[in-house]
Amino acid sequence: MATILLAAAGAAVGAGFGGTALGLSGAVIGRAVGATLGRVLDQRLLGQGSAAVEVGRIDRFRISGASEGAAVGRVWGRMRLPGQVIWATRFAETATRSGGKGAPRPATTEFSYSISLAIAICEGEITRIGRVWADGTEISAESLNMRVYTGAQTQQVDPKIAAVEGDGMAPAYRGTAYVVFEDLPLAQFGNRVPQFNFEVMRPAQGELIDTVPDLARSVRAVALIPGTGEYALATSRVHYDHGLGESISANVHSPGGETDFTASLTRLGEELPNCNSVSLVVSWFGDDLRAGECRLRPKVESRDLDGVGMPWVVSGVSRAVAQEVARLEGRPIYGGTPADAAVIEAISALRVAGKSVVFYPFILMEQLAGNALPDPWGGLEQARLPWRGRITLSRAPGLEGSPDGTAVADAEVAAFFGTASAADFSTASGAVAYAGPEEWTLRRFVLHYAALCRLAGGVDGLCIGSEMVNLTRIRGVAGGFPAVAEFRALAAEVRALLGPECKIGYAADWSEYFGFQPGDGDIFFNLDPLWADANIDFVGIDNSVPPFLPDLTPPNHGVYPIVF
């Protein structure tokens, strides 16, 4: 643009002088002089389009500080800690060239930088490093090329440090937990080493071992809860497609990109290294405390969107026809029942990880305030989100008008258990198919999962029920305990599906397992026929033990049985 304007201006000025020089008119000479000046300006302002360009090069580096004589942290439990740089290489510069030599754009050299460094975290041996933060933002540890040294007395020299420092010149930092970042790219951090923080798990050790229990290595079994979440147990990535390119993950919520179940299983192995048994909890939903009216169903959070890659199906019910979990202020109060395919993946993953699997069908009650359901316990309506152990007769035993001890009690208990049998379930199609009576009962619930466990390759144990304390105390017309007889029959059906290798039991409430004392001086050992049944392999007890300090004894007014 300056070339055109100054050429025109030069021609006008030259024409004003008139005359010629070397056969050239003043206008021609003026145009040439103006164009020359304009070209110089254009080149300065706009460039020639062919000069080499350098991008991203820096001339000053900064690194996270390392203070000489700084204290080495000593921690127990789980804690977020910064670190101290104990070793680092020089910054490595990498030049990437593109364009030029006939290309339609000029030659460009892009500079990127990396560094290798070691950061000490704390004293002693840790279990693992969990989350990692860089400048306060959580990032995926998998993207950092990070090696973790737990601080063991046997840990070896890091190969990168040894390669840089030379043989025999690199320490192993035994007794100090540290991490090594090899060739850490710095572009995402503004070409500087960020301030790292680490989530550290470290059990008690050293002199404290004699006085503080090492729970991390003492735990042998855990329960995997909450037992809800449509894809919470899946090892495959599942998402919901909201259209227009918007997808929301159903089961990936960590920077590392692992599914929630996979990440949890990894953490379990790291934090509780001696845990070799997992109770896999899966829930259906009950809608009434009156046994004869209660229906147990698998439910979804919403029928609107299905999981891409794993459509939700449970016991032959698809998302389109499933009932939704109760809602409060427009939001589901629970996650949905895990999809059958997700349960199979979880069982397989646990077995690959070397864990014994005890399957635990779990009942969640979902009545909300204002449910207007008749309360068998004498209230105006049934309690909000009641405990499943409160399921009883249409009128609880001991209250006026209770059918306890009559044929009506037998009928109400029978309605709760239902009539589904092992023969109603098949797995020939690669999924559990049900061909029994149209009912949503305890037998269908438990037997469906027994068949699903068989489809997954089997499990080590299965609970046929848990904490049904007010159900097992119901008396029938002949004075017996009909729910106990129903549980014995259910155990036989589960045995038919899972064979002799699977251990079958009932998880009694701690107030239930040892008998029933109605308060009139009698004692009934109502569960003894169940515990003695040939198909029952273990006495299970559910109990939440209150915490006690090591130097205190439990209060003498309570009974605290061992939890199996």
XYZ file of C-alpha atoms in Angstrom:
564
model
C 0.000 0.000 0.000
C 2.811 2.475 0.841
C 4.488 1.625 -2.493
C 1.400 2.668 -4.464
C 0.766 5.829 -2.483
C 4.370 7.097 -2.488
C 4.816 6.252 -6.179
C 1.796 8.405 -7.014
C 3.027 11.178 -4.753
C 6.532 11.049 -6.285
C 5.128 11.255 -9.800
C 3.124 14.351 -8.889
C 6.132 16.068 -7.295
C 8.460 15.185 -10.233
C 5.978 16.519 -12.783
C 6.034 19.862 -10.965
C 9.755 20.284 -11.624
C 9.421 19.625 -15.340
C 12.372 18.852 -17.689
C 14.137 15.579 -18.272
C 17.236 13.745 -17.021
C 18.917 10.983 -18.972
C 15.872 10.943 -21.192
C 13.486 10.423 -18.263
C 10.818 12.927 -17.356
C 10.504 14.343 -13.838
C 7.261 12.415 -13.275
C 8.935 9.097 -14.059
C 11.867 9.867 -11.795
C 9.556 10.963 -8.967
C 7.441 7.802 -9.313
C 10.568 5.600 -9.090
C 11.861 7.363 -5.986
C 8.438 7.200 -4.262
C 7.983 3.526 -5.087
C 11.401 2.688 -3.677
C 10.651 4.419 -0.384
C 7.193 2.819 -0.236
C 8.633 -0.668 -0.785
C 10.995 -0.206 2.162
C 8.084 0.790 4.384
C 5.927 -2.101 3.211
C 8.659 -4.598 3.951
C 9.150 -3.206 7.429
C 5.435 -3.153 8.228
C 4.140 -6.237 6.441
C 7.216 -8.398 5.853
C 8.292 -9.987 2.651
C 6.461 -13.268 3.319
C 9.641 -15.328 3.070
C 11.700 -14.445 6.151
C 12.119 -17.350 8.675
C 9.904 -17.152 11.770
C 10.780 -18.412 15.248
C 7.967 -19.277 17.653
C 8.038 -20.082 21.356
C 11.696 -19.513 22.106
C 12.478 -18.220 25.580
C 15.655 -16.816 27.044
C 15.035 -17.218 30.782
C 14.053 -20.352 32.692
C 12.548 -20.787 36.112
C 12.314 -23.976 38.174
C 10.396 -24.853 41.330
C 12.449 -23.852 44.319
C 14.478 -26.273 46.411
C 15.429 -25.001 49.841
C 18.556 -26.399 51.393
C 17.868 -27.720 54.876
C 14.081 -27.776 54.394
C 12.207 -30.220 56.625
C 11.152 -33.572 55.184
C 7.478 -34.169 55.880
C 6.300 -36.991 58.154
C 2.676 -37.953 57.667
C 0.185 -40.741 58.314
C -3.056 -41.471 56.574
C -4.117 -39.482 53.514
C -2.728 -36.004 52.990
C -2.061 -33.488 50.239
C 1.597 -32.493 50.222
C 3.925 -30.250 48.214
C 7.438 -31.457 47.443
C 11.043 -30.343 47.272
C 13.075 -30.624 44.086
C 16.043 -32.869 44.897
C 17.424 -33.369 41.389
C 16.913 -31.882 37.948
C 18.476 -31.834 34.514
C 18.980 -28.778 32.369
C 16.089 -27.634 30.248
C 16.026 -29.489 26.944
C 15.137 -27.420 23.880
C 13.521 -29.079 20.881
C 13.193 -27.230 17.573
C 10.537 -28.291 15.075
C 10.818 -26.773 11.600
C 8.069 -26.545 9.025
C 7.343 -24.656 5.793
C 9.883 -22.818 3.633
C 11.751 -24.076 0.524
C 8.928 -23.619 -1.909
C 6.127 -24.093 0.599
C 3.257 -21.569 0.461
C 4.210 -20.264 3.897
C 7.534 -19.144 5.330
C 9.870 -21.453 7.224
C 8.785 -21.666 10.865
C 10.819 -22.983 13.761
C 8.783 -23.875 16.831
C 10.593 -24.358 20.124
C 9.387 -26.613 22.921
C 10.996 -27.399 26.251
C 11.147 -30.302 28.659
C 12.962 -31.210 31.830
C 13.571 -34.251 33.991
C 13.427 -33.790 37.744
C 12.925 -35.616 41.018
C 10.701 -34.304 43.817
C 10.927 -35.572 47.394
C 7.534 -35.847 49.091
C 7.835 -37.259 52.594
C 9.761 -39.501 54.934
C 9.187 -43.237 55.133
C 7.351 -45.705 52.950
C 4.057 -44.688 51.378
C 1.325 -46.869 49.911
C 0.648 -44.822 46.816
C 0.347 -41.433 45.167
C -3.261 -40.586 44.386
C -4.206 -37.345 42.728
C -1.653 -34.858 41.393
C -2.105 -31.094 41.159
C -0.044 -28.658 39.076
C -0.428 -25.014 40.082
C -3.587 -25.979 41.971
C -5.274 -27.783 39.054
C -5.729 -31.543 39.155
C -4.087 -33.274 36.208
C -3.768 -36.829 35.001
C -0.725 -38.574 36.438
C -0.656 -40.784 33.355
C 0.169 -37.753 31.185
C 3.265 -36.832 33.201
C 5.584 -39.805 32.570
C 5.874 -40.033 36.352
C 7.586 -42.803 38.301
C 6.773 -43.228 41.979
C 9.308 -44.464 44.530
C 7.543 -45.426 47.736
C 10.485 -44.877 50.073
C 11.182 -48.541 50.738
C 14.568 -49.513 52.098
C 15.059 -51.706 49.040
C 14.184 -49.214 46.303
C 16.699 -48.923 43.480
C 18.283 -45.947 41.752
C 16.094 -44.311 39.149
C 17.448 -45.139 35.658
C 17.164 -41.549 34.410
C 19.112 -40.157 37.335
C 21.735 -42.885 36.924
C 22.049 -42.175 33.194
C 22.648 -38.478 33.786
C 24.857 -38.670 36.866
C 26.803 -41.785 35.923
C 27.263 -45.193 37.510
C 27.739 -45.090 41.249
C 26.968 -41.364 41.451
C 23.212 -41.498 41.887
C 21.528 -42.139 45.267
C 18.439 -44.327 45.660
C 16.949 -42.010 48.332
C 15.931 -45.009 50.419
C 13.599 -44.063 53.220
C 12.290 -41.087 51.247
C 9.207 -41.231 49.049
C 9.775 -39.310 45.845
C 8.690 -39.086 42.233
C 10.670 -38.699 39.037
C 9.317 -36.862 36.000
C 11.221 -37.880 32.879
C 11.199 -35.464 29.933
C 8.276 -33.489 31.360
C 6.801 -31.259 28.588
C 6.490 -27.698 29.851
C 4.346 -26.033 27.189
C 1.106 -26.649 29.101
C 2.640 -24.931 32.140
C 3.852 -21.810 30.342
C 7.385 -23.181 29.803
C 8.065 -23.395 33.515
C 8.034 -26.132 36.122
C 4.706 -25.858 37.967
C 4.207 -26.129 41.691
C 3.257 -29.778 42.200
C 1.112 -31.176 45.022
C 0.533 -34.856 45.657
C -2.146 -36.853 47.426
C -0.182 -39.286 49.571
C -1.321 -42.440 51.333
C 1.017 -43.549 54.127
C 0.173 -46.110 56.840
C 1.615 -46.009 60.340
C 5.096 -47.471 60.512
C 8.309 -47.468 62.460
C 8.055 -47.209 66.231
C 4.307 -46.541 66.101
C 3.566 -50.002 64.714
C 3.648 -51.438 68.232
C 0.932 -49.068 69.494
C -1.140 -48.151 66.421
C -2.930 -50.897 64.451
C -1.863 -51.062 60.837
C -5.369 -51.094 59.405
C -4.162 -50.716 55.837
C -2.547 -54.153 55.971
C -5.050 -55.736 58.370
C -8.195 -55.338 56.262
C -8.998 -58.586 54.468
C -12.425 -57.810 52.987
C -14.506 -54.771 52.022
C -18.004 -53.994 50.788
C -18.202 -52.153 47.470
C -20.922 -49.506 47.806
C -23.149 -47.519 47.210
C -24.690 -50.294 45.109
C -26.384 -47.875 42.737
C -25.359 -46.043 39.577
C -26.435 -47.388 36.201
C -22.863 -47.755 34.918
C -20.902 -47.349 38.156
C -19.696 -50.969 37.945
C -18.755 -50.947 34.260
C -15.158 -51.222 33.127
C -16.156 -50.049 29.630
C -16.547 -46.316 29.033
C -20.196 -45.313 28.655
C -21.620 -41.889 27.846
C -24.939 -40.192 27.238
C -25.398 -38.520 23.849
C -27.295 -35.241 24.258
C -27.110 -34.445 20.545
C -25.382 -31.610 18.648
C -21.997 -33.017 19.608
C -22.651 -32.897 23.364
C -21.731 -36.092 25.223
C -21.613 -36.529 28.995
C -19.649 -39.386 30.491
C -21.613 -41.795 32.654
C -18.681 -43.456 34.410
C -15.432 -41.536 33.810
C -14.859 -38.731 36.307
C -11.095 -38.576 36.776
C -8.357 -36.829 34.780
C -6.725 -40.195 34.125
C -9.562 -41.310 31.863
C -10.176 -44.577 33.738
C -13.708 -45.665 34.480
C -14.783 -45.054 38.047
C -14.845 -48.767 38.847
C -11.404 -49.394 37.338
C -9.930 -46.468 39.270
C -11.541 -47.691 42.504
C -10.251 -51.221 42.016
C -6.734 -49.897 41.410
C -6.891 -47.783 44.563
C -8.177 -50.762 46.542
C -5.147 -52.804 45.571
C -2.790 -49.966 46.483
C -4.354 -48.828 49.748
C -5.426 -52.228 51.134
C -2.834 -54.614 49.720
C -4.027 -57.604 51.761
C -7.708 -57.244 50.942
C -8.657 -60.355 49.004
C -12.458 -60.379 49.211
C -15.044 -57.888 47.974
C -18.779 -57.852 48.681
C -20.355 -56.551 45.487
C -23.507 -54.652 46.463
C -26.272 -54.193 43.857
C -29.610 -52.611 44.717
C -33.242 -52.875 43.735
C -35.868 -50.561 45.199
C -38.703 -51.337 47.579
C -41.822 -49.172 47.716
C -43.752 -50.239 50.847
C -43.068 -51.389 54.419
C -46.031 -53.756 54.263
C -44.631 -57.077 53.086
C -47.759 -58.052 51.186
C -47.726 -54.767 49.229
C -43.975 -54.273 48.765
C -42.578 -54.652 45.268
C -38.843 -54.822 44.548
C -37.821 -53.439 41.155
C -34.717 -52.325 39.275
C -35.041 -48.656 38.386
C -33.314 -45.973 36.299
C -32.453 -42.378 37.049
C -34.113 -41.206 33.844
C -35.778 -42.816 30.837
C -34.733 -40.003 28.497
C -31.221 -41.063 27.452
C -29.622 -44.482 27.251
C -25.938 -45.271 27.626
C -24.008 -45.329 24.361
C -22.077 -48.588 24.143
C -24.062 -50.302 26.901
C -27.854 -49.966 26.768
C -29.403 -50.318 30.223
C -31.083 -53.690 30.695
C -31.793 -55.403 34.041
C -33.705 -58.667 34.351
C -35.060 -58.270 30.834
C -36.335 -54.734 31.479
C -35.068 -51.990 29.152
C -34.740 -48.320 30.010
C -37.807 -47.395 27.957
C -40.171 -49.371 30.184
C -38.332 -49.241 33.516
C -39.633 -47.159 36.395
C -37.658 -44.117 37.505
C -36.142 -43.693 40.955
C -38.104 -41.370 43.231
C -37.224 -37.700 42.750
C -36.785 -34.808 45.129
C -36.761 -31.278 43.693
C -36.520 -32.789 40.225
C -33.458 -34.928 40.937
C -33.287 -38.697 41.618
C -32.599 -39.510 45.255
C -30.515 -42.575 44.311
C -28.501 -43.680 41.339
C -30.216 -46.251 39.162
C -29.732 -49.998 39.426
C -26.448 -51.054 37.753
C -26.979 -52.487 34.276
C -26.611 -56.269 34.057
C -23.733 -55.898 31.589
C -21.929 -53.602 34.048
C -22.337 -56.138 36.869
C -20.817 -58.864 34.689
C -17.840 -56.613 33.893
C -17.334 -55.855 37.590
C -17.341 -59.525 38.579
C -14.851 -60.341 35.820
C -12.563 -57.432 36.791
C -12.579 -58.411 40.466
C -11.651 -61.974 39.644
C -8.839 -60.833 37.328
C -7.559 -58.682 40.216
C -7.397 -61.785 42.389
C -10.347 -60.882 44.629
C -12.964 -63.279 45.913
C -16.443 -62.017 45.071
C -19.381 -62.197 47.479
C -22.525 -60.979 45.763
C -24.802 -58.911 47.990
C -28.321 -58.099 46.689
C -29.428 -54.992 48.592
C -32.889 -53.463 49.129
C -33.228 -49.680 49.204
C -36.546 -48.193 50.256
C -37.527 -44.995 48.448
C -40.626 -43.616 50.189
C -40.476 -39.845 50.561
C -42.262 -37.497 52.928
C -45.900 -37.172 51.969
C -46.127 -40.720 50.604
C -49.568 -41.230 52.235
C -48.914 -44.977 52.579
C -50.485 -46.627 55.660
C -47.796 -47.092 58.292
C -47.714 -50.640 59.723
C -45.943 -49.225 62.776
C -48.831 -46.959 63.775
C -47.753 -43.644 62.300
C -49.749 -41.308 60.069
C -47.750 -42.430 57.024
C -44.668 -44.487 56.326
C -41.353 -42.955 57.327
C -39.169 -41.142 54.823
C -36.524 -43.466 53.275
C -37.032 -46.198 55.894
C -34.660 -49.052 56.706
C -35.456 -52.331 54.940
C -35.392 -54.011 58.344
C -38.715 -52.265 59.072
C -40.584 -54.344 56.472
C -43.260 -56.223 58.379
C -46.950 -57.203 58.227
C -49.791 -54.891 57.248
C -49.922 -54.192 60.979
C -46.723 -54.806 62.932
C -46.686 -57.585 65.542
C -47.557 -56.290 68.982
C -49.916 -53.606 67.684
C -53.691 -53.935 67.894
C -55.141 -55.558 64.797
C -51.885 -57.261 63.739
C -52.376 -60.460 61.699
C -49.282 -61.966 63.353
C -49.859 -65.625 64.135
C -52.635 -66.049 61.567
C -52.970 -67.349 58.020
C -52.974 -63.734 56.825
C -49.381 -63.403 58.055
C -48.399 -66.481 56.049
C -50.032 -64.999 52.938
C -48.371 -61.599 53.304
C -44.934 -63.163 53.722
C -45.539 -65.429 50.735
C -46.532 -62.409 48.613
C -43.254 -60.678 49.492
C -41.123 -63.691 48.518
C -43.132 -64.677 45.423
C -43.008 -67.899 43.464
C -40.150 -67.456 40.951
C -37.829 -70.461 40.758
C -34.397 -71.268 39.372
C -36.031 -72.966 36.376
C -37.489 -69.588 35.307
C -34.032 -68.179 34.499
C -31.821 -69.016 31.525
C -28.544 -67.629 30.160
C -28.347 -69.221 26.724
C -28.635 -65.872 24.908
C -25.647 -64.285 26.672
C -27.993 -62.433 29.014
C -30.301 -63.533 31.800
C -33.775 -64.293 30.456
C -36.768 -64.656 32.770
C -39.830 -66.723 31.896
C -41.548 -66.958 35.280
C -44.638 -65.313 36.761
C -45.035 -61.564 36.300
C -43.927 -60.496 39.767
C -41.418 -58.189 41.422
C -40.538 -60.115 44.529
C -37.549 -61.098 46.636
C -37.208 -64.457 44.888
C -37.066 -62.857 41.453
C -34.554 -60.301 42.747
C -32.146 -62.798 44.311
C -32.502 -65.532 41.701
C -31.934 -63.087 38.855
C -28.542 -62.195 40.314
C -27.698 -65.811 41.041
C -28.248 -66.489 37.325
C -26.264 -63.375 36.385
C -23.363 -64.486 38.607
C -23.383 -67.853 36.862
C -23.298 -66.073 33.492
C -20.276 -64.059 34.700
C -18.377 -67.254 35.543
C -19.514 -67.701 39.115
C -18.868 -66.016 42.447
C -17.406 -67.221 45.717
C -20.398 -66.323 47.842
C -23.924 -64.897 47.726
C -26.221 -63.474 50.392
C -29.866 -64.366 49.943
C -30.974 -61.410 52.075
C -29.835 -58.961 54.702
C -31.192 -57.366 57.864
C -34.818 -58.458 57.384
C -35.144 -58.493 61.147
C -38.858 -57.708 61.372
C -39.667 -60.127 58.573
C -37.963 -63.140 60.119
C -39.812 -62.549 63.439
C -43.293 -62.826 61.903
C -45.290 -65.815 63.269
C -47.511 -67.937 61.041
C -50.751 -69.738 61.734
C -48.971 -72.797 63.129
C -46.645 -70.730 65.323
C -43.688 -71.101 62.978
C -41.658 -68.396 61.266
C -42.751 -68.335 57.594
C -40.012 -65.943 56.387
C -37.329 -68.293 57.757
C -38.892 -71.183 55.836
C -39.003 -69.016 52.698
C -35.317 -68.140 53.054
C -34.453 -71.842 53.318
C -36.371 -72.564 50.127
C -34.684 -69.614 48.408
C -31.235 -70.918 49.422
C -32.029 -74.221 47.722
C -32.969 -72.401 44.480
C -29.738 -70.378 44.582
C -27.777 -73.584 45.093
C -29.405 -75.023 41.968
C -28.100 -72.072 39.953
C -24.609 -71.642 41.448
C -23.638 -75.172 42.434
C -21.768 -76.476 45.473
C -18.686 -74.268 45.068
C -20.550 -71.053 45.960
C -20.941 -70.229 49.658
C -24.495 -69.186 50.484
C -25.590 -67.277 53.566
C -27.953 -64.755 55.074
C -26.638 -61.455 56.483
C -28.592 -61.054 59.707
C -28.805 -57.810 61.607
C -26.708 -57.885 64.800
C -29.929 -57.762 66.854
C -31.424 -60.667 64.880
C -28.846 -63.398 64.467
C -28.949 -64.783 68.037
C -32.736 -65.119 68.421
C -36.019 -63.340 69.075
C -37.188 -62.103 72.480
C -40.750 -60.754 72.167
C -40.659 -59.300 75.674
C -42.967 -61.761 77.413
C -40.155 -63.862 78.817
C -39.959 -66.244 75.870
C -36.872 -66.708 73.709
C -37.159 -68.062 70.172
C -34.113 -69.101 68.209
C -36.029 -68.411 65.039
C -33.021 -68.403 62.674
C -31.592 -71.718 63.879
C -33.394 -73.738 61.162
C -31.817 -71.410 58.570
C -28.320 -71.578 60.084
C -28.574 -75.371 60.207
C -29.865 -75.753 56.642
C -27.666 -77.840 54.331
C -27.599 -75.031 51.747
C -26.373 -72.376 54.182
C -22.579 -72.192 54.450
C -22.005 -69.262 56.796
C -23.648 -67.203 59.513
C -23.553 -63.611 58.314
C -23.907 -60.638 60.634
C -24.348 -56.997 59.627
C -23.208 -54.602 62.323
C -21.981 -51.017 62.545
C -19.590 -51.076 65.489
C -19.135 -47.705 67.244
C -15.537 -46.431 67.262
C -13.427 -47.046 70.344
C -10.050 -45.623 71.238
C -7.308 -48.238 71.814
C -7.160 -47.605 75.569
C -10.929 -47.714 76.126
C -13.226 -50.692 76.626
C -16.702 -50.979 75.107
C -19.586 -49.968 77.359
C -20.933 -52.946 79.253
C -24.527 -52.333 78.212
C -23.980 -53.231 74.565
C -23.385 -56.436 72.632
C -21.040 -56.067 69.675
C -20.767 -59.275 67.679
C -18.020 -59.882 65.160
C -18.799 -58.927 61.575
C -18.078 -61.725 59.096
